[in-house]
CSV table of C-alpha atoms in Angstrom, one decimal:
chain,number,residue,atom,x,y,z
A,223,MET,CA,82.5,-59.6,34.8
A,224,SER,CA,82.0,-58.0,31.3
A,225,ASN,CA,83.7,-54.4,30.9
A,226,ALA,CA,81.3,-54.2,27.1
A,227,PRO,CA,79.2,-51.5,26.9
A,228,MET,CA,75.8,-52.1,28.6
A,229,ALA,CA,74.3,-51.7,24.7
A,230,ASP,CA,76.9,-54.2,23.5
A,231,LEU,CA,75.3,-56.8,25.9
A,232,GLU,CA,71.6,-56.1,24.6
A,233,ARG,CA,69.5,-58.3,23.3
A,234,ILE,CA,66.4,-58.9,21.6
A,235,ASP,CA,63.6,-61.7,22.9
A,236,PHE,CA,62.0,-61.8,19.5
A,237,SER,CA,59.3,-64.2,21.4
A,238,LYS,CA,57.8,-60.9,23.1
A,239,ILE,CA,57.1,-59.7,19.9
A,240,SER,CA,54.4,-59.7,17.2
A,241,PHE,CA,54.9,-59.4,13.7
A,242,LEU,CA,53.2,-58.5,10.7
A,243,VAL,CA,54.6,-60.0,7.6
A,244,VAL,CA,52.8,-58.2,4.0
A,245,GLU,CA,54.0,-60.1,1.1
A,246,PRO,CA,52.1,-61.4,-1.8
A,247,ASN,CA,54.6,-63.7,-3.2
A,248,ARG,CA,53.9,-66.8,-0.9
A,249,LEU,CA,57.4,-68.4,-0.7
A,250,MET,CA,58.8,-65.0,0.2
A,251,GLY,CA,57.0,-64.2,2.9
A,252,GLN,CA,57.2,-68.0,4.4
A,253,MET,CA,61.0,-67.3,4.4
A,254,VAL,CA,61.0,-64.3,6.4
A,255,ARG,CA,58.3,-66.1,8.7
A,256,ASP,CA,60.9,-69.3,8.8
A,257,VAL,CA,63.9,-66.7,9.6
A,258,LEU,CA,61.7,-65.0,12.1
A,259,LEU,CA,60.6,-68.3,13.8
A,260,MET,CA,64.1,-69.6,14.1
A,261,LEU,CA,64.7,-66.1,16.3
A,262,ASP,CA,62.0,-67.9,18.7
A,263,ALA,CA,59.2,-64.9,17.3
A,264,GLN,CA,55.7,-67.0,18.5
A,265,TYR,CA,53.6,-64.3,17.0
A,266,ILE,CA,53.5,-63.7,13.2
A,267,ASP,CA,50.4,-62.6,11.1
A,268,ARG,CA,50.7,-62.5,7.2
A,269,ALA,CA,49.0,-60.7,5.0
A,270,ARG,CA,49.1,-60.5,1.1
A,271,ASP,CA,47.2,-57.1,0.4
A,272,TYR,CA,46.3,-53.8,1.8
A,273,GLN,CA,42.9,-54.7,3.0
A,274,SER,CA,44.1,-57.8,5.1
A,275,ALA,CA,46.8,-56.2,6.4
A,276,ILE,CA,44.8,-53.3,7.5
A,277,GLN,CA,42.1,-55.6,9.2
A,278,LEU,CA,45.0,-57.2,11.2
A,279,LEU,CA,46.4,-53.6,12.0
A,280,LYS,CA,43.2,-52.4,13.7
A,281,VAL,CA,43.0,-55.5,16.0
A,282,GLY,CA,45.9,-53.6,17.7
A,283,ARG,CA,48.7,-56.3,18.6
A,284,ILE,CA,51.2,-55.9,15.8
A,285,ASP,CA,54.5,-54.5,17.1
A,286,VAL,CA,56.6,-54.4,13.9
A,287,MET,CA,55.4,-54.7,10.8
A,288,ILE,CA,57.2,-56.1,7.6
A,289,THR,CA,55.9,-54.5,4.1
A,290,GLU,CA,56.5,-55.4,0.5
A,291,TRP,CA,56.1,-52.4,-1.5
A,292,ALA,CA,54.4,-54.0,-4.5
A,293,LEU,CA,51.3,-55.9,-3.6
A,294,SER,CA,48.5,-57.4,-5.9
A,295,HIS,CA,46.6,-54.3,-7.3
A,296,GLU,CA,43.4,-56.1,-8.4
A,297,VAL,CA,40.9,-55.2,-5.2
A,298,THR,CA,42.3,-52.3,-4.1
A,299,GLY,CA,44.7,-50.5,-6.2
A,300,LYS,CA,46.6,-50.0,-3.1
A,301,ASN,CA,50.5,-50.9,-2.0
A,302,GLY,CA,52.5,-51.2,1.1
A,303,MET,CA,53.6,-47.4,0.7
A,304,ASP,CA,49.4,-47.0,1.4
A,305,ILE,CA,50.0,-49.0,4.3
A,306,VAL,CA,52.5,-47.4,5.8
A,307,HIS,CA,50.7,-44.3,5.3
A,308,TRP,CA,47.9,-45.8,6.8
A,309,VAL,CA,49.9,-46.7,10.2
A,310,ARG,CA,51.4,-43.4,10.3
A,311,ASN,CA,48.7,-40.8,9.2
A,312,ASP,CA,45.2,-42.8,10.0
A,313,PRO,CA,43.2,-41.7,13.0
A,314,ALA,CA,42.2,-45.4,13.2
A,315,SER,CA,45.9,-46.6,13.5
A,316,PRO,CA,46.5,-48.4,16.6
A,317,ASN,CA,50.3,-47.7,17.1
A,318,PRO,CA,51.7,-44.7,14.4
A,319,PHE,CA,54.8,-45.1,16.2
A,320,MET,CA,54.8,-48.9,14.8
A,321,PRO,CA,58.6,-49.8,13.5
A,322,ILE,CA,58.3,-50.9,10.1
A,323,VAL,CA,60.6,-52.5,7.7
A,324,MET,CA,60.0,-52.2,4.0
A,325,MET,CA,61.4,-55.0,2.5
A,326,THR,CA,60.9,-54.7,-1.6
A,327,ALA,CA,62.7,-55.5,-4.7
A,328,ASN,CA,61.9,-52.1,-5.9
A,329,SER,CA,65.3,-51.2,-4.6
A,330,GLU,CA,66.4,-48.3,-6.7
A,331,GLU,CA,67.5,-45.0,-4.7
A,332,GLU,CA,64.2,-42.7,-5.7
A,333,TYR,CA,62.4,-45.9,-4.6
A,334,VAL,CA,64.1,-46.0,-0.8
A,335,CYS,CA,64.1,-42.1,-0.8
A,336,ARG,CA,60.0,-41.9,-1.1
A,337,ALA,CA,59.5,-45.1,1.4
A,338,ARG,CA,61.8,-42.9,3.6
A,339,ASP,CA,59.1,-39.8,3.2
A,340,ALA,CA,56.8,-42.0,3.6
A,341,GLY,CA,57.9,-42.7,7.4
A,342,VAL,CA,59.5,-46.3,6.7
A,343,SER,CA,62.1,-46.9,9.5
A,344,GLU,CA,64.3,-49.4,7.7
A,345,PHE,CA,64.4,-50.2,4.3
A,346,VAL,CA,65.9,-53.5,2.8
A,347,ALA,CA,66.3,-54.4,-0.7
A,348,LYS,CA,65.5,-57.8,-2.2
A,349,PRO,CA,67.3,-59.6,-2.8
A,350,TYR,CA,68.6,-59.7,0.5
A,351,THR,CA,71.0,-61.3,3.1
A,352,VAL,CA,69.8,-62.5,6.3
A,353,GLN,CA,72.3,-60.3,8.1
A,354,GLY,CA,71.3,-57.5,6.2
A,355,PHE,CA,67.5,-58.0,7.1
A,356,TYR,CA,68.6,-59.1,10.5
A,357,THR,CA,70.8,-55.9,11.5
A,358,ARG,CA,67.5,-53.6,10.2
A,359,LEU,CA,65.3,-55.2,12.2
A,360,ALA,CA,67.2,-55.2,15.2
A,361,ALA,CA,67.4,-51.7,14.6
A,362,ALA,CA,64.1,-50.8,14.2
A,363,ILE,CA,63.3,-52.5,17.3
A,364,ALA,CA,66.3,-51.4,20.0
A,365,ARG,CA,67.1,-48.7,18.4
A,366,PRO,CA,64.1,-46.7,18.0
A,367,ARG,CA,64.6,-42.8,16.4
A,368,ARG,CA,62.9,-39.9,17.6
A,369,PHE,CA,59.5,-39.4,15.7
A,370,VAL,CA,59.1,-35.5,13.7
A,371,ARG,CA,55.7,-34.2,12.8
A,372,VAL,CA,56.5,-31.5,10.2
A,373,GLU,CA,53.2,-29.9,7.8
A,374,ASP,CA,53.5,-33.0,5.6
A,375,TYR,CA,55.3,-35.9,7.0
A,376,PHE,CA,55.0,-37.8,10.7
A,377,GLY,CA,57.8,-40.5,11.0
A,378,PRO,CA,60.9,-41.3,12.2
A,379,ASP,CA,63.6,-38.3,12.0
A,380,ARG,CA,65.0,-38.9,8.5
A,381,ARG,CA,67.9,-37.2,9.7
A,382,ARG,CA,70.5,-40.3,10.7
A,383,ARG,CA,73.3,-37.9,11.2
A,384,SER,CA,73.8,-34.1,13.5
A,385,SER,CA,76.0,-31.6,13.0
A,386,ASP,CA,77.5,-30.7,16.4
A,387,THR,CA,78.8,-27.2,15.0
A,388,TYR,CA,75.5,-25.4,13.7
A,389,ASP,CA,72.5,-24.6,16.1
A,390,GLY,CA,70.5,-22.5,13.8
A,391,PRO,CA,66.8,-22.7,12.8
A,392,GLU,CA,67.2,-24.9,9.8
A,393,ARG,CA,69.6,-27.7,8.3
A,394,ARG,CA,72.5,-26.8,7.0
A,395,ILE,CA,74.9,-29.0,4.6
A,396,PRO,CA,78.9,-28.0,4.5
A,397,ALA,CA,79.8,-25.7,2.0
A,398,GLU,CA,81.8,-27.1,-1.0
A,399,PRO,CA,85.7,-26.1,-0.1
A,400,ASN,CA,86.7,-23.1,-2.6
B,128,MET,CA,55.6,-15.7,2.1
B,129,ALA,CA,53.6,-18.1,4.2
B,130,LYS,CA,56.0,-18.9,7.4
B,131,ARG,CA,57.1,-22.9,7.4
B,132,GLN,CA,55.4,-24.4,10.2
B,133,LYS,CA,57.9,-25.7,13.0
B,134,PRO,CA,58.6,-29.3,13.5
B,135,VAL,CA,57.9,-31.2,16.6
B,136,PHE,CA,60.2,-33.7,17.7
B,137,LEU,CA,58.9,-36.6,20.0
B,138,PRO,CA,61.1,-38.9,21.6
B,139,PRO,CA,61.4,-42.2,20.8
B,140,ALA,CA,58.7,-45.0,21.8
B,141,GLN,CA,60.2,-47.0,24.1
B,142,ASP,CA,57.3,-49.7,24.8
B,143,LEU,CA,59.0,-52.4,22.5
B,144,ARG,CA,62.3,-51.7,23.8
B,145,LEU,CA,61.1,-52.0,27.5
B,146,LYS,CA,59.1,-55.3,26.3
B,147,ALA,CA,61.7,-56.8,24.2
B,148,VAL,CA,65.4,-55.7,24.8
B,149,ASN,CA,67.0,-57.1,27.8
B,150,LEU,CA,70.3,-58.1,28.8
B,151,LYS,CA,69.6,-62.2,29.3
B,152,LYS,CA,67.4,-63.7,26.8
B,153,GLY,CA,67.5,-63.4,23.0
B,154,TYR,CA,70.0,-62.4,20.0
B,155,PRO,CA,72.3,-59.7,20.3
B,156,LEU,CA,72.4,-56.7,18.2
B,157,LYS,CA,75.1,-58.0,16.3
B,158,LEU,CA,74.9,-61.7,15.5
B,159,GLU,CA,77.4,-64.4,16.1
B,160,PRO,CA,78.9,-66.0,13.4
B,161,ALA,CA,77.3,-69.6,14.4
B,162,GLU,CA,74.0,-68.0,15.0
B,163,LEU,CA,73.8,-66.2,11.2
B,164,ARG,CA,74.8,-69.6,9.3
B,165,ARG,CA,71.7,-71.2,11.2
B,166,LEU,CA,69.6,-68.2,10.0
B,167,GLU,CA,71.1,-68.5,6.8
B,168,SER,CA,70.0,-72.1,6.3
B,169,VAL,CA,66.6,-71.1,5.9
B,170,ILE,CA,67.1,-69.7,2.8
B,171,GLU,CA,69.5,-72.1,1.6
B,172,ARG,CA,66.8,-74.8,2.3
B,173,ALA,CA,64.3,-72.7,0.2
B,174,ALA,CA,66.6,-72.7,-3.0
B,175,ASP,CA,64.8,-75.8,-4.6
B,176,ALA,CA,61.5,-74.1,-3.8
B,177,LEU,CA,62.6,-70.5,-5.2
B,178,HIS,CA,64.0,-72.1,-8.6
B,179,LYS,CA,60.6,-73.8,-9.3
B,180,GLU,CA,58.9,-70.8,-8.3
B,181,THR,CA,60.9,-68.8,-10.8
B,182,ALA,CA,60.3,-71.5,-13.6
B,183,GLU,CA,56.6,-71.3,-13.0
B,184,LYS,CA,56.9,-67.2,-13.4
B,185,LEU,CA,58.9,-67.2,-16.4
B,186,ARG,CA,55.8,-69.6,-17.7
B,187,LEU,CA,53.6,-66.9,-16.6
B,188,LEU,CA,55.8,-64.5,-18.4
B,189,ARG,CA,55.7,-65.8,-21.8
B,190,ALA,CA,52.3,-66.3,-21.8
B,191,ALA,CA,51.4,-62.8,-20.5
B,192,LEU,CA,53.9,-61.8,-24.0
B,193,ASN,CA,52.0,-64.1,-25.6
B,194,ASP,CA,48.6,-62.2,-24.5
B,195,VAL,CA,50.2,-58.6,-25.7
B,196,ALA,CA,51.3,-60.0,-28.7
B,197,LYS,CA,47.9,-61.1,-29.5
B,198,GLY,CA,46.3,-57.5,-28.0
B,199,ASP,CA,44.3,-59.5,-25.7
B,200,ARG,CA,43.6,-57.2,-22.7
B,201,ALA,CA,47.5,-55.8,-23.4
B,202,ASP,CA,47.6,-53.7,-20.5
B,203,GLN,CA,46.7,-56.4,-18.0
B,204,ALA,CA,49.3,-58.7,-19.9
B,205,MET,CA,51.9,-55.7,-18.9
B,206,ARG,CA,50.7,-55.3,-15.6
B,207,ALA,CA,51.4,-58.8,-15.4
B,208,ILE,CA,54.7,-58.8,-16.8
B,209,ARG,CA,55.8,-55.6,-14.7
B,210,SER,CA,54.8,-57.9,-11.5
B,211,LEU,CA,56.4,-60.9,-12.5
B,212,SER,CA,59.7,-59.5,-13.5
B,213,LEU,CA,59.9,-57.2,-9.9
B,214,ASP,CA,59.4,-60.7,-8.5
B,215,ILE,CA,62.4,-62.6,-9.9
B,216,LYS,CA,64.4,-59.4,-9.6
B,217,GLY,CA,63.8,-60.0,-5.6
B,218,MET,CA,64.4,-64.0,-5.7
B,219,GLY,CA,67.0,-64.0,-8.6
B,220,GLY,CA,70.2,-63.0,-5.8
B,221,MET,CA,68.7,-65.0,-2.6
B,222,PHE,CA,69.2,-68.4,-4.4
B,223,LYS,CA,72.5,-67.4,-6.0
B,224,TYR,CA,71.2,-66.1,-9.5
B,225,PRO,CA,72.3,-62.4,-9.5
B,226,LEU,CA,72.1,-63.1,-13.2
B,227,LEU,CA,68.6,-63.7,-12.7
B,228,THR,CA,68.1,-60.5,-10.3
B,229,ALA,CA,70.1,-58.4,-13.5
B,230,PHE,CA,67.9,-59.7,-16.2
B,231,ALA,CA,64.4,-59.2,-14.4
B,232,LYS,CA,65.7,-55.6,-13.4
B,233,SER,CA,66.4,-54.7,-16.9
B,234,LEU,CA,62.9,-56.2,-18.3
B,235,ASN,CA,60.8,-54.5,-15.2
B,236,ASP,CA,62.7,-51.0,-15.4
B,237,PHE,CA,61.7,-51.4,-19.3
B,238,THR,CA,58.4,-52.7,-19.1
B,239,ASN,CA,57.7,-49.6,-16.5
B,240,SER,CA,57.3,-47.0,-18.9
B,241,ILE,CA,55.3,-49.0,-21.3
B,242,ASP,CA,51.5,-49.8,-21.3
B,243,TYR,CA,51.1,-50.8,-25.0
B,244,PRO,CA,54.4,-51.7,-26.6
B,245,THR,CA,55.7,-51.5,-30.6
B,246,PRO,CA,56.8,-54.4,-32.1
B,247,VAL,CA,60.2,-53.3,-31.6
B,248,GLN,CA,59.8,-53.3,-28.0
B,249,LEU,CA,57.8,-56.7,-27.9
B,250,ASP,CA,60.9,-58.1,-29.5
B,251,ILE,CA,63.1,-56.7,-26.7
B,252,ILE,CA,60.9,-57.8,-24.0
B,253,ALA,CA,60.5,-61.4,-25.4
B,254,ALA,CA,64.6,-61.2,-25.3
B,255,GLN,CA,64.8,-60.4,-21.9
B,256,ILE,CA,62.8,-63.5,-20.9
B,257,ASP,CA,64.6,-65.6,-23.4
B,258,ALA,CA,67.5,-64.5,-21.5
B,259,LEU,CA,66.0,-64.9,-18.2
B,260,TYR,CA,64.9,-68.7,-19.3
B,261,VAL,CA,68.7,-69.5,-20.4
B,262,VAL,CA,70.3,-68.4,-17.2
B,263,LEU,CA,67.8,-70.7,-15.2
B,264,ALA,CA,67.9,-73.9,-17.8
B,265,LYS,CA,71.5,-73.5,-17.7
B,266,HIS,CA,71.8,-73.0,-14.3
B,267,LEU,CA,74.0,-69.4,-14.7
B,268,GLN,CA,74.9,-69.6,-10.7
B,269,GLY,CA,77.0,-66.2,-10.1
B,270,SER,CA,77.2,-63.1,-12.2
B,271,GLY,CA,78.1,-65.2,-15.1
B,272,GLY,CA,80.9,-64.7,-17.6
B,273,ARG,CA,81.7,-62.4,-21.0
B,274,THR,CA,78.9,-63.7,-23.1
B,275,GLU,CA,76.4,-63.4,-20.1
B,276,ARG,CA,77.6,-59.9,-19.4
B,277,ALA,CA,78.0,-58.6,-23.2
B,278,LEU,CA,74.6,-60.0,-23.5
B,279,LEU,CA,73.1,-58.1,-20.6
B,280,ASP,CA,74.7,-54.4,-21.8
B,281,ALA,CA,73.7,-55.4,-25.4
B,282,LEU,CA,70.2,-55.4,-23.6
B,283,ARG,CA,70.3,-52.5,-21.5
B,284,GLN,CA,71.5,-50.6,-24.8
B,285,ALA,CA,68.1,-52.1,-26.7
B,286,THR,CA,66.0,-51.1,-23.8
B,287,ALA,CA,68.1,-47.6,-23.0
B,288,ARG,CA,67.2,-46.7,-27.2
B,289,HIS,CA,63.5,-48.3,-26.9
B,290,LYS,CA,62.4,-47.3,-23.8
B,291,GLY,CA,58.7,-45.8,-23.3
B,292,SER,CA,57.9,-42.2,-21.8
B,293,ARG,CA,55.3,-43.1,-19.3
B,294,ALA,CA,56.7,-42.0,-15.8
B,295,ARG,CA,57.4,-44.4,-13.8
B,296,PHE,CA,55.2,-43.4,-10.5
């Protein structure tokens, strides 16, 4: 019998998971779909804009959403961030705790921070590697983070590390050495 | 000063874990090299399609640039240039053309702050689109040689000098 820790032996059965891929670029959406199919995913819905994504989400069977930030603006003027906001905060959202992977060419730090502050679970910068995509997808599914509700935010805990030495009321950063 | 509301922490949702994570069936959290290679083949097989798609987007970029130059619904055409350059930025590195990603990023960053370009700005946009064409037409895979890096640096300097003032968000 293996001595590996239990967590190392865990596997993800992608055939049990319903995905929604929101991607305006047909070819890029197809590639994500093909990777998911190769992982044995059976339920993959696709949308190219805000409205069709919301319609699919309202049905209530989506477990994981993978979305681009930049969507076609012609009809609604809304983008992937608006979908994230809807999932996390709209009373009509069937699952505000849904893992959301943002996969986007808007990859600069300011975008990563904005996505995190909107409640995205994981961020994948395009162009991406399959390994990078898989690692973040697997983390979103198998390692869900606790959620936080504060005045202006509802979503996964944005602190990925915690301090063992501080037990006060607000987060602290280590002091600069003199 | 108003007291800040205390954060409420909610435990991680376990529904999806319970449904899909197990010890027998499916894929490990860290993929084996053979599994990874199999998945990467999806992207490799799409290389030709990505090449064609990029060529088409470059054609549309040129058309949009012509519209801007003619003053023909310039704001819409600039929106198209931003959207197309963002697409190419995301695709280039996927099929071994990181130079496409670098030039497209330069174009996208530059046009993000411009709605109605000046003649100098138009020239810079045209030069960046030309550079994208050259990379694709000459099959310049990888990060490029000294000439390509010098061109990229020159474009970066030009875009920094002539960038617009519109906020990004």
